[in-house]
Short mmCIF file of C-alpha atoms and ligand atoms in Angstrom, two decimals:
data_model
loop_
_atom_site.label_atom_id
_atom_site.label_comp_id
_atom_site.label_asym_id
_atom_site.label_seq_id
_atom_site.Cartn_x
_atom_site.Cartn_y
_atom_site.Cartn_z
CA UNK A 1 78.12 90.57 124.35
CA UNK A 2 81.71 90.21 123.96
CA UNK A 3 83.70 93.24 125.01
CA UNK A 4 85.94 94.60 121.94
CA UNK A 5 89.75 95.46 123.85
CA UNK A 6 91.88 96.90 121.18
CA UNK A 7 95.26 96.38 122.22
CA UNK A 8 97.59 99.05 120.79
CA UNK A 9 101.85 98.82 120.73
CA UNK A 10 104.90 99.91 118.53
CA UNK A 11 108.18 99.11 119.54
CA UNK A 12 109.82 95.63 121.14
CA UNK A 13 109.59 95.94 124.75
CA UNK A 14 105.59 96.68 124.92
CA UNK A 15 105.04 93.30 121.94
CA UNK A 16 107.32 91.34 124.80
CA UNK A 17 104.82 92.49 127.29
CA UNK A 18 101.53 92.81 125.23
CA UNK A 19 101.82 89.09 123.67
CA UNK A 20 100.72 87.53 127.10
CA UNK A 21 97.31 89.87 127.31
CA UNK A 22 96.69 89.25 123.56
CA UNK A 23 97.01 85.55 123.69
CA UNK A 24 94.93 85.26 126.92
CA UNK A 25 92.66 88.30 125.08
CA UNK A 26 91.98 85.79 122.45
CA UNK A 27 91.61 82.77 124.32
CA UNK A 28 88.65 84.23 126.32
CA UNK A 29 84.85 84.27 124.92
CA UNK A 30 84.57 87.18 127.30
CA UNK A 31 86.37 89.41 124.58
CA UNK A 32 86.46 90.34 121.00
CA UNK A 33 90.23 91.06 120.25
CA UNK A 34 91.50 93.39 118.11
CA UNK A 35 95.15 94.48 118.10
CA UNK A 36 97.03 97.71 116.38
CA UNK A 37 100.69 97.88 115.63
CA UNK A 38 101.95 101.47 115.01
CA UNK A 39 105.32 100.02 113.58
CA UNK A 40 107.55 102.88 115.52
CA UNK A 41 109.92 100.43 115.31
CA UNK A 42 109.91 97.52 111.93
CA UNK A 43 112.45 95.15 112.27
CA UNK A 44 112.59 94.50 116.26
CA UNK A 45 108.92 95.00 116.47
CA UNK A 46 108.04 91.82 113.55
CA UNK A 47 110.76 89.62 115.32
CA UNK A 48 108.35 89.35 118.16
CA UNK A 49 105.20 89.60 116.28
CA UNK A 50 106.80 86.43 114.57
CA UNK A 51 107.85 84.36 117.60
CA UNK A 52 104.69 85.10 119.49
CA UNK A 53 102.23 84.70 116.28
CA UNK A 54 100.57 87.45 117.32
CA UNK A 55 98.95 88.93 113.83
CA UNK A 56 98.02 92.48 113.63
CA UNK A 57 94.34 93.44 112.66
CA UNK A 58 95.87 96.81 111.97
CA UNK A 59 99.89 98.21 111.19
CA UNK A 60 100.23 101.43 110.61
CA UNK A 61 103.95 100.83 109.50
CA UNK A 62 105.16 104.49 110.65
CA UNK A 63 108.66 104.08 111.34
CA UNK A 64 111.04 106.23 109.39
CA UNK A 65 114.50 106.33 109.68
CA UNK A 66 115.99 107.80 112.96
CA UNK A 67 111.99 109.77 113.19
CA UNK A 68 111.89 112.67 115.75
CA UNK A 69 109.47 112.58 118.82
CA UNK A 70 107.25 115.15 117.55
CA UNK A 71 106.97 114.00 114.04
CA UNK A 72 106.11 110.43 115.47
CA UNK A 73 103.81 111.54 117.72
CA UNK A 74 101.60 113.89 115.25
CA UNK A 75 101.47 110.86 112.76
CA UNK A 76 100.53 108.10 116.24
CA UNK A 77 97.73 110.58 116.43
CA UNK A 78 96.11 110.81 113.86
CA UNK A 79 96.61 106.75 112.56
CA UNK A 80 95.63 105.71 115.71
CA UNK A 81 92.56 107.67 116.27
CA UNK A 82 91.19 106.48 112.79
CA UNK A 83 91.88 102.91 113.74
CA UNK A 84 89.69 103.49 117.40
CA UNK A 85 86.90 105.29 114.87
CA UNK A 86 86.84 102.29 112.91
CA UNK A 87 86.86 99.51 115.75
CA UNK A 88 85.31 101.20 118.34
CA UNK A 89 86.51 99.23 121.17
CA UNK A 90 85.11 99.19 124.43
CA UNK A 91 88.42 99.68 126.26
CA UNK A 92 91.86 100.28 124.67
CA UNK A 93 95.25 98.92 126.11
CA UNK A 94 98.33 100.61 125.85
CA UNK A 95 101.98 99.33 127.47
CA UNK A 96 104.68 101.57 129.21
CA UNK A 97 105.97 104.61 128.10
CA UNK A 98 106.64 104.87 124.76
CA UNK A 99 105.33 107.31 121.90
CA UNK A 100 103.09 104.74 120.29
CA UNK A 101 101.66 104.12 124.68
CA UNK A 102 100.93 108.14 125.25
CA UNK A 103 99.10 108.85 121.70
CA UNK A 104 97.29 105.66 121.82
CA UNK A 105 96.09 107.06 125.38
CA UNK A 106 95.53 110.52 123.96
CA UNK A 107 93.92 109.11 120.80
CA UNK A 108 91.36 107.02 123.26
CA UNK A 109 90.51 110.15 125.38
CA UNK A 110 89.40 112.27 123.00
CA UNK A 111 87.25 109.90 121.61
CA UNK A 112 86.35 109.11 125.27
CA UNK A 113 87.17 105.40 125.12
CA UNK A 114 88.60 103.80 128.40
CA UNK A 115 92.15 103.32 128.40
CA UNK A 116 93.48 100.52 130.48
CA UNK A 117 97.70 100.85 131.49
CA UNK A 118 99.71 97.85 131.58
CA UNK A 119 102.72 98.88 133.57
CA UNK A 120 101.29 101.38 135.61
CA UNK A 121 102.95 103.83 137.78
CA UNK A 122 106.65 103.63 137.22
CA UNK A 123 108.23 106.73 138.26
CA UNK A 124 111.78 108.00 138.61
CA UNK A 125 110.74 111.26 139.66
CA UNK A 126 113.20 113.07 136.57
CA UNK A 127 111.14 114.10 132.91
CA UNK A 128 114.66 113.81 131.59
CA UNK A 129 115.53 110.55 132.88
CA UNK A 130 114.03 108.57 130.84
CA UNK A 131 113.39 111.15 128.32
CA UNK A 132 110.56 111.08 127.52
CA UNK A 133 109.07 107.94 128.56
CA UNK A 134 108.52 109.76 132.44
CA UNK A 135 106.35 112.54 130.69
CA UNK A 136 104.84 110.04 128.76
CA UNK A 137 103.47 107.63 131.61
CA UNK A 138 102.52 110.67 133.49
CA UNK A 139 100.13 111.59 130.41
CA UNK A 140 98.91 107.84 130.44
CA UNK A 141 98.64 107.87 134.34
CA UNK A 142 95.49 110.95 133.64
CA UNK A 143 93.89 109.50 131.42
CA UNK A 144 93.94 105.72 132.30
CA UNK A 145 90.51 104.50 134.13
CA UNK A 146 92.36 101.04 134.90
CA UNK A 147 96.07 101.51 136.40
CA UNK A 148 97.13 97.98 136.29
CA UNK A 149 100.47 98.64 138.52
CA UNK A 150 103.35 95.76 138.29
CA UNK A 151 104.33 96.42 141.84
CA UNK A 152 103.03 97.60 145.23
CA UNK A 153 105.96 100.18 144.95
CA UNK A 154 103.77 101.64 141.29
CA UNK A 155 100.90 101.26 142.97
CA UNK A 156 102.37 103.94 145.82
CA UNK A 157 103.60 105.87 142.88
CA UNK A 158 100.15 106.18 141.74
CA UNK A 159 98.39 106.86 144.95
CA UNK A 160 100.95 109.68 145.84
CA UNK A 161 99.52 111.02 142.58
CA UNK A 162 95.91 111.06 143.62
CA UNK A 163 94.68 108.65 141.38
CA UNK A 164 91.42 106.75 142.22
CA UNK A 165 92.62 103.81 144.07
CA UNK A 166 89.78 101.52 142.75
CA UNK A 167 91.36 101.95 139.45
CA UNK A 168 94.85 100.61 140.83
CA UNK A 169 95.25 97.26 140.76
CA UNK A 170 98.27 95.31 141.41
CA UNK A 171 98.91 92.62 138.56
CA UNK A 172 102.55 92.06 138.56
CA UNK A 173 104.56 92.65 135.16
CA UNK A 174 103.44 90.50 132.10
CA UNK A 175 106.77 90.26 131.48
CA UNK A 176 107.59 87.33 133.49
CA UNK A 177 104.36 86.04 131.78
CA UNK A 178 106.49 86.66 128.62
CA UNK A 179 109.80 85.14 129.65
CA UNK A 180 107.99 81.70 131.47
CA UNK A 181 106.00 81.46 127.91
CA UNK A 182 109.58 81.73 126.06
CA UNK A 183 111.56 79.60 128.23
CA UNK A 184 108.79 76.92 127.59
CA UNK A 185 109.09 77.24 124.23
CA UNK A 186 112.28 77.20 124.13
CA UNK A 187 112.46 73.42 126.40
CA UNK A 188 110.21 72.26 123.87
CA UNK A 189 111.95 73.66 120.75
CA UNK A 190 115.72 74.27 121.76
CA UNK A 191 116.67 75.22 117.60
CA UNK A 192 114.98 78.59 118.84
CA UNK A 193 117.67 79.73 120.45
CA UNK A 194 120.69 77.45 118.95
CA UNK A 195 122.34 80.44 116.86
CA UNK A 196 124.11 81.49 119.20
CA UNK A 197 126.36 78.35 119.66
CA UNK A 198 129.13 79.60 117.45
CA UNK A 199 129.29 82.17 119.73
CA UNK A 200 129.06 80.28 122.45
CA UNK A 201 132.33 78.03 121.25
CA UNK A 202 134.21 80.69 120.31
CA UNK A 203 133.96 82.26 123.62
CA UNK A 204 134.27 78.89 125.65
CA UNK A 205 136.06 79.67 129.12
CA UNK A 206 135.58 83.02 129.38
CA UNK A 207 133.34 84.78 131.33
CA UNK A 208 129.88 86.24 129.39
CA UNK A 209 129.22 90.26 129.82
CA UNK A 210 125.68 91.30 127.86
CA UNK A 211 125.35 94.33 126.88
CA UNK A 212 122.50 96.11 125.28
CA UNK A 213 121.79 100.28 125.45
CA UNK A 214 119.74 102.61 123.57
CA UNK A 215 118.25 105.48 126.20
CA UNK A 216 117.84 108.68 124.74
CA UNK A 217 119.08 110.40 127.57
CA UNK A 218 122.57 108.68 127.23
CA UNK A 219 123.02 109.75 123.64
CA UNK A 220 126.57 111.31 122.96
CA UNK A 221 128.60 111.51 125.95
CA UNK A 222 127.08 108.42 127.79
CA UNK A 223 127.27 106.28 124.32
CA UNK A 224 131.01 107.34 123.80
CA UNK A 225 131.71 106.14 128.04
CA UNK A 226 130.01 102.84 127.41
CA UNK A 227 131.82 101.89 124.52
CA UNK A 228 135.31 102.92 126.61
CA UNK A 229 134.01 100.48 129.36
CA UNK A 230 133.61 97.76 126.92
CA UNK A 231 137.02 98.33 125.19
CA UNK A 232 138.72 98.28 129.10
CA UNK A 233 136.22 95.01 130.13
CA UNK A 234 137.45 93.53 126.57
CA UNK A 235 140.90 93.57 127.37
CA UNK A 236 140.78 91.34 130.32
CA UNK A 237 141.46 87.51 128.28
CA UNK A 238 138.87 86.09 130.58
CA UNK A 239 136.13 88.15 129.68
CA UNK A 240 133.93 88.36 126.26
CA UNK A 241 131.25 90.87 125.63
CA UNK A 242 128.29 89.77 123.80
CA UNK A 243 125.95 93.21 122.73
CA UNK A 244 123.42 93.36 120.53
CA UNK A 245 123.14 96.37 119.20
CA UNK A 246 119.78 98.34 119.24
CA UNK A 247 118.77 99.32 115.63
CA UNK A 248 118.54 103.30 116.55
CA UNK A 249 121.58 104.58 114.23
CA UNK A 250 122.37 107.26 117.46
CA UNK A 251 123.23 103.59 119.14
CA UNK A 252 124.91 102.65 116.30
CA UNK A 253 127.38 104.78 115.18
CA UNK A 254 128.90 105.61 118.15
CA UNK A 255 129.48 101.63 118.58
CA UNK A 256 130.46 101.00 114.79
CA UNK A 257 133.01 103.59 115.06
CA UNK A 258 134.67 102.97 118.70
CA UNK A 259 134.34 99.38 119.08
CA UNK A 260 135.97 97.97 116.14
CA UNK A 261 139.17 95.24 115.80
CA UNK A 262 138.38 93.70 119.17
CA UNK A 263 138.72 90.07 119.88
CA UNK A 264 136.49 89.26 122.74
CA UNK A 265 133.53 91.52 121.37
CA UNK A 266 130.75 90.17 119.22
CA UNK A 267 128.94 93.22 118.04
CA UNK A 268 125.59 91.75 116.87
CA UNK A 269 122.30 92.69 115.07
CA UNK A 270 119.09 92.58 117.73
CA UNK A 271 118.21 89.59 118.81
CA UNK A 272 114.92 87.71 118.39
CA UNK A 273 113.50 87.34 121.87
CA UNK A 274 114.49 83.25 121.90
CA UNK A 275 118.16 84.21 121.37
CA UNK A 276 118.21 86.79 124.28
CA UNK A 277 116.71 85.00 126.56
CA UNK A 278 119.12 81.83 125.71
CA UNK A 279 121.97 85.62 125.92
CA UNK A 280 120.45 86.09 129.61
CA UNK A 281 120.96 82.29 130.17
CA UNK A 282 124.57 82.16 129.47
CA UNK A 283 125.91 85.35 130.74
CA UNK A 284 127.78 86.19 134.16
CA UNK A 285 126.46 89.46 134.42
CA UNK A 286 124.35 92.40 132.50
CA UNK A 287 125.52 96.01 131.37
CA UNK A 288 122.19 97.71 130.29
CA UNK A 289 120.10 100.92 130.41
CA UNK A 290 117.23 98.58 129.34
CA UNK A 291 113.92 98.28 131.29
CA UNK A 292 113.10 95.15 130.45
CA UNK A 293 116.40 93.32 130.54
CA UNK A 294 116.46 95.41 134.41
CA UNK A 295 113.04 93.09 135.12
CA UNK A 296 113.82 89.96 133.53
CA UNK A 297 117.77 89.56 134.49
CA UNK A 298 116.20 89.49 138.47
CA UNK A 299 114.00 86.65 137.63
CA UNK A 300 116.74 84.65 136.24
CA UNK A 301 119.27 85.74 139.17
CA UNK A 302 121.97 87.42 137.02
CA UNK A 303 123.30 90.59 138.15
CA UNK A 304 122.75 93.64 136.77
CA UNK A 305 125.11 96.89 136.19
CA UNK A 306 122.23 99.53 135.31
CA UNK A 307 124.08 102.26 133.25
CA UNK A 308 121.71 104.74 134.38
CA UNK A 309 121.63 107.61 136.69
CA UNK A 310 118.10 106.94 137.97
CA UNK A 311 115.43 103.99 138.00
CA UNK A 312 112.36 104.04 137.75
CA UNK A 313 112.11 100.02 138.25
CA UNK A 314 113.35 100.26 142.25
CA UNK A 315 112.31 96.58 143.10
CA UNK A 316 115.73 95.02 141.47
CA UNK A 317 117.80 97.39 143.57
CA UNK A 318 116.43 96.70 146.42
CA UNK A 319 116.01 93.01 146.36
CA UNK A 320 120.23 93.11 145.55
CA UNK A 321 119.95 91.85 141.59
CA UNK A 322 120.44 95.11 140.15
CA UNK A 323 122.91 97.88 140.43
CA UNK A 324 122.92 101.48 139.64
CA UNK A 325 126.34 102.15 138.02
CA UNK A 326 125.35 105.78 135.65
CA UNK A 327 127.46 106.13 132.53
CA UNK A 328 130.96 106.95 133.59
CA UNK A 329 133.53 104.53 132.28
CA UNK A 330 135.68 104.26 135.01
CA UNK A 331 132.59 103.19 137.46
CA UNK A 332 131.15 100.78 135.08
CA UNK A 333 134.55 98.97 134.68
CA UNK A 334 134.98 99.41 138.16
CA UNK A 335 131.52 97.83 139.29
CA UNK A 336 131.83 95.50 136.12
CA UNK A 337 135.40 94.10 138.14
CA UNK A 338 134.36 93.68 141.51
CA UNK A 339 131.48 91.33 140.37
CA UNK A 340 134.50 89.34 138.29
CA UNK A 341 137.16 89.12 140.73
CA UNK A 342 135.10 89.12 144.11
CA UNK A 343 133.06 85.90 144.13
CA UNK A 344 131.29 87.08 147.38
CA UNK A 345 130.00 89.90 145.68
CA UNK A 346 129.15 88.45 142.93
CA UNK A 347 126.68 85.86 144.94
CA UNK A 348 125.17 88.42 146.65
CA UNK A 349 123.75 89.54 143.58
CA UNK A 350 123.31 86.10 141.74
CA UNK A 351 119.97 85.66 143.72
CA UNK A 352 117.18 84.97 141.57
CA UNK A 353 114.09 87.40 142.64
CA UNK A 354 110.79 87.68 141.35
CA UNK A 355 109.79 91.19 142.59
CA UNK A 356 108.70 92.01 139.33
CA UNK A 357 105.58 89.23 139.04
CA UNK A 358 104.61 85.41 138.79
CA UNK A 359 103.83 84.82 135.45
CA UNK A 360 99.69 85.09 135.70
CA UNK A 361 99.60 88.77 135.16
CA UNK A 362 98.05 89.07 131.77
CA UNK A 363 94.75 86.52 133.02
CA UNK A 364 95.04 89.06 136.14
CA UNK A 365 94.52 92.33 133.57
CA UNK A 366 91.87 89.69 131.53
CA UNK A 367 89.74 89.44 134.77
CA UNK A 368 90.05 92.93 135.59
CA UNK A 369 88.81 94.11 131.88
CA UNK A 370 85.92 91.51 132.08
CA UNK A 371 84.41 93.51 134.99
C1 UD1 B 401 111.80 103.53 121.52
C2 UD1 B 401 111.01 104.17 122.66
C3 UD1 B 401 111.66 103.84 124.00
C4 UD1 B 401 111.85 102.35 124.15
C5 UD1 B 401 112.62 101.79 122.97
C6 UD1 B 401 112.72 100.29 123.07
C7 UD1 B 401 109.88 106.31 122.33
C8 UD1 B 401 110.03 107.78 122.29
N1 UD1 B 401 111.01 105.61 122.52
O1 UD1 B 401 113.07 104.13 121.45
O2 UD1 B 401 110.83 104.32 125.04
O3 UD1 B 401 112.55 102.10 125.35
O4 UD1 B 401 111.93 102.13 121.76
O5 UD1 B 401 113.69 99.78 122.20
O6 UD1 B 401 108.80 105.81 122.20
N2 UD1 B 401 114.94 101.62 114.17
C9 UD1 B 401 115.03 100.73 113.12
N3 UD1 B 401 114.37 99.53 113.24
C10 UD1 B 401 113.66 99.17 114.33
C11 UD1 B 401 113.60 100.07 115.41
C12 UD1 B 401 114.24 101.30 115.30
O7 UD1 B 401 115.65 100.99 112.11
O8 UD1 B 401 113.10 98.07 114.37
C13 UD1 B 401 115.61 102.93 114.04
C14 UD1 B 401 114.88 103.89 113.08
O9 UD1 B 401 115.82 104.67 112.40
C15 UD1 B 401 114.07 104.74 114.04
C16 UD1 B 401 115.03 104.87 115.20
O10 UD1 B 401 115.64 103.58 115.31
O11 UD1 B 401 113.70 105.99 113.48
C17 UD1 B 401 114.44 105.32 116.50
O12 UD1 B 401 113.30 104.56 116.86
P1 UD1 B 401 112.28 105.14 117.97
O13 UD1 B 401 111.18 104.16 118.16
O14 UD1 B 401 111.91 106.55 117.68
O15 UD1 B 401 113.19 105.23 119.26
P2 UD1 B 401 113.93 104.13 120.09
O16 UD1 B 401 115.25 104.72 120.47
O17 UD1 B 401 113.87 102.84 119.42
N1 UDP B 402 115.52 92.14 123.80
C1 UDP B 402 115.53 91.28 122.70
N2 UDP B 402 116.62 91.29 121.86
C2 UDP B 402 117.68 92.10 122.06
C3 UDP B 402 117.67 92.98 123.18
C4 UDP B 402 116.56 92.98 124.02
O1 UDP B 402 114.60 90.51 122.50
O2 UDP B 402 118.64 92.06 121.27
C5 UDP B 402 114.33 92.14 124.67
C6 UDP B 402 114.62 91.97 126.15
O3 UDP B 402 114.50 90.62 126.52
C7 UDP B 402 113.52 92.81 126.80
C8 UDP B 402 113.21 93.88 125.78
O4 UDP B 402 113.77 93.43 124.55
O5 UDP B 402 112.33 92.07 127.00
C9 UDP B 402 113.81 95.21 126.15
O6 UDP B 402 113.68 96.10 125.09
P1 UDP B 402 114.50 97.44 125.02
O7 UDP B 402 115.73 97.33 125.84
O8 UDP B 402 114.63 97.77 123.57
O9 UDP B 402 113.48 98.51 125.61
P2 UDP B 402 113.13 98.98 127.13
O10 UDP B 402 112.76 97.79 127.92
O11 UDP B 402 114.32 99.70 127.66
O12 UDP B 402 111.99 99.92 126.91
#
């Protein structure tokens, strides 16, 4: 008989890197798929739900505006478990670190249903950086009976843990899976990521910055320095910044306030996933506390300036793409300058790396569910 995987996200990152398993999911007569959307986030969540046509048998639609942790979590709880005591799966899979990852895993464990992790065993070694997402893959990482680690590095994390290493498998990160199945779409389609020619004329000649941010842990003090770096960056006449800015109104009213009246800034609502891969495409560099703009920028060999004091996503660092720069203004226009004015430093880290995976994790996690 089939096995039922309920498959179990929230917010954008984990639909980028869920889509791949749920498509192969429901391609394969091995399983029955069933998929739950928590909705922590509305907006950015549906805008990949929409490109990837990936239609929710359940949405709990629980985002409220700027919701606090524990709220969220008591309400992930108890929607969640009622969802896993009406589908019963045989295994559900939850994504990363978010709220909507650690009480679908806590949901599953008290009802003693196998959870499988997709991005397994990232680590910075800090609860507060990120906060809380390291807490909340640590509560995954006990419960989880299949680890399915992007990386040998996770994998290590894991181990060091004393975690069953027959439960650890090394799969790569579905979301190269996710960015190959974009870029393919977009070859075939190339109106899917058009709207951003305007920007793209108006901006002609200079060089691209992206920016996106939206860690908890850089609230206040670190918003207020990233928005000084951008004013400095914007000043240069050869340099436009294009940043999308995340939807959480701590992001946004820092940004709305300090970043107004300049020229070479487009200050932008979220983009759909088309338009920031076609973003990654066209810029020089990346400014981001993002995770998944630190894996994909790698695979498309544009540097990265990680505005972060830790990582828990190693492999970009080392293999030269990525760059821990922390949240100080001065050291983010600083790094941000070398890589425009120093061409040999900026090809050292224009080398496109795949540590992160090949594209064929999500059959990977498929076979490894099937057994
Ligand atoms: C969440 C995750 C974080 C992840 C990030 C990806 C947790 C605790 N945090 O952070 O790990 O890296 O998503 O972006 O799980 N909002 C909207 N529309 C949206 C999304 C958010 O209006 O589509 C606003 C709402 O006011 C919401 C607030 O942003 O209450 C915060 O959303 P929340 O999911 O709690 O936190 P994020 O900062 O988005
Ligand atoms: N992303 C997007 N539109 C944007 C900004 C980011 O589609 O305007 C995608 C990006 O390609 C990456 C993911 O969203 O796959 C990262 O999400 P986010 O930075 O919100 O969360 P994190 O990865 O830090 O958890």
């Amino acid at each position: 008989m089939a096995k039922r995987i309920l498959t179990i996200f929230g917010t954008r990152p984990e639909a980028i890197k869920l889509f791949p398993l749920v498509h192969a999911l429901e391609a394969d007569a091995r399983f029955d798929s069933r998929v739950c959307v928590s909705g922590q986030h509305r907006g950015m969540l549906d805008q990949v739900l929409d490109i990837s046509g990936v239609v929710p048998d359940h949405d709990l639609d629980l985002m409220q505006p700027d919701q606090s942790l524990d709220q969220l979590t008591a309400r992930l709880l108890t929607g969640l478990g009622a969802v896993m005591d009406a589908e019963r799966p045989d295994w559900v899979v939850v994504q990363g670190d978010t709220a909507t990852a650690m009480a679908g895993a806590m949901a599953a464990y008290y009802r003693k249903i196998p959870v499988a992790h997709v991005e397994a065993g990232l680590r910075s070694g800090n609860i507060y950086h990120p906060w809380p997402e390291e807490v909340n893959r640590k509560i995954i990482g006990s419960i989880a009976a299949l680890h399915c680690a992007p990386t040998q590095t996770s994998r290590a994390a894991l181990l060091a843990e004393n975690v069953d290493p027959t439960s650890v498998h090394v799969t790569g990160n579905t979301v190269i899976d996710a960015l190959h199945w974009i870029t393919a779409r977009i070859a075939a389609e190339p109106a899917l990521s058009s709207g951003l020619a305007p920007l793209e004329a108006r901006f002609a000649g200079k060089r691209i910055i992206g920016v996106t941010t939206h860690r908890r842990e850089n609230f206040g003090e670190g918003m207020a320095q990233i928005a000084q770096a951008i004013r400095t960056l914007t000043a240069r006449s050869d340099v436009a910044v294009i940043f999308p800015v995340h939807l959480n109104p701590n992001v946004r009213a820092v940004m709305d306030e300090a970043l107004v009246g300049i020229d070479n800034l487009a200050m932008i609502e979220p983009l759909d996933y088309p338009h920031f891969a076609r973003l990654l495409t066209i810029a020089d560099l990346m400014l981001t506390d993002s995770g998944g703009v630190q894996e994909e920028a790698p695979a498309l060999g544009k540097p990265v300036l990680v505005m972060r004091e830790t990582t828990e996503r190693p492999e970009g660092v080392a293999a030269g793409t990525a760059k821990l720069v922390g949240t100080d203004a001065a050291r983010i226009v600083a790094e941000a300058t070398r890589l425009l004015d120093d061409p040999a430093a900026y090809a050292a880290m224009a080398q496109a790396h795949n540590p992160f995976g090949d594209g064929h994790s999500a059959q990977r996690i498929c076979d490894l569910l099937a057994l």
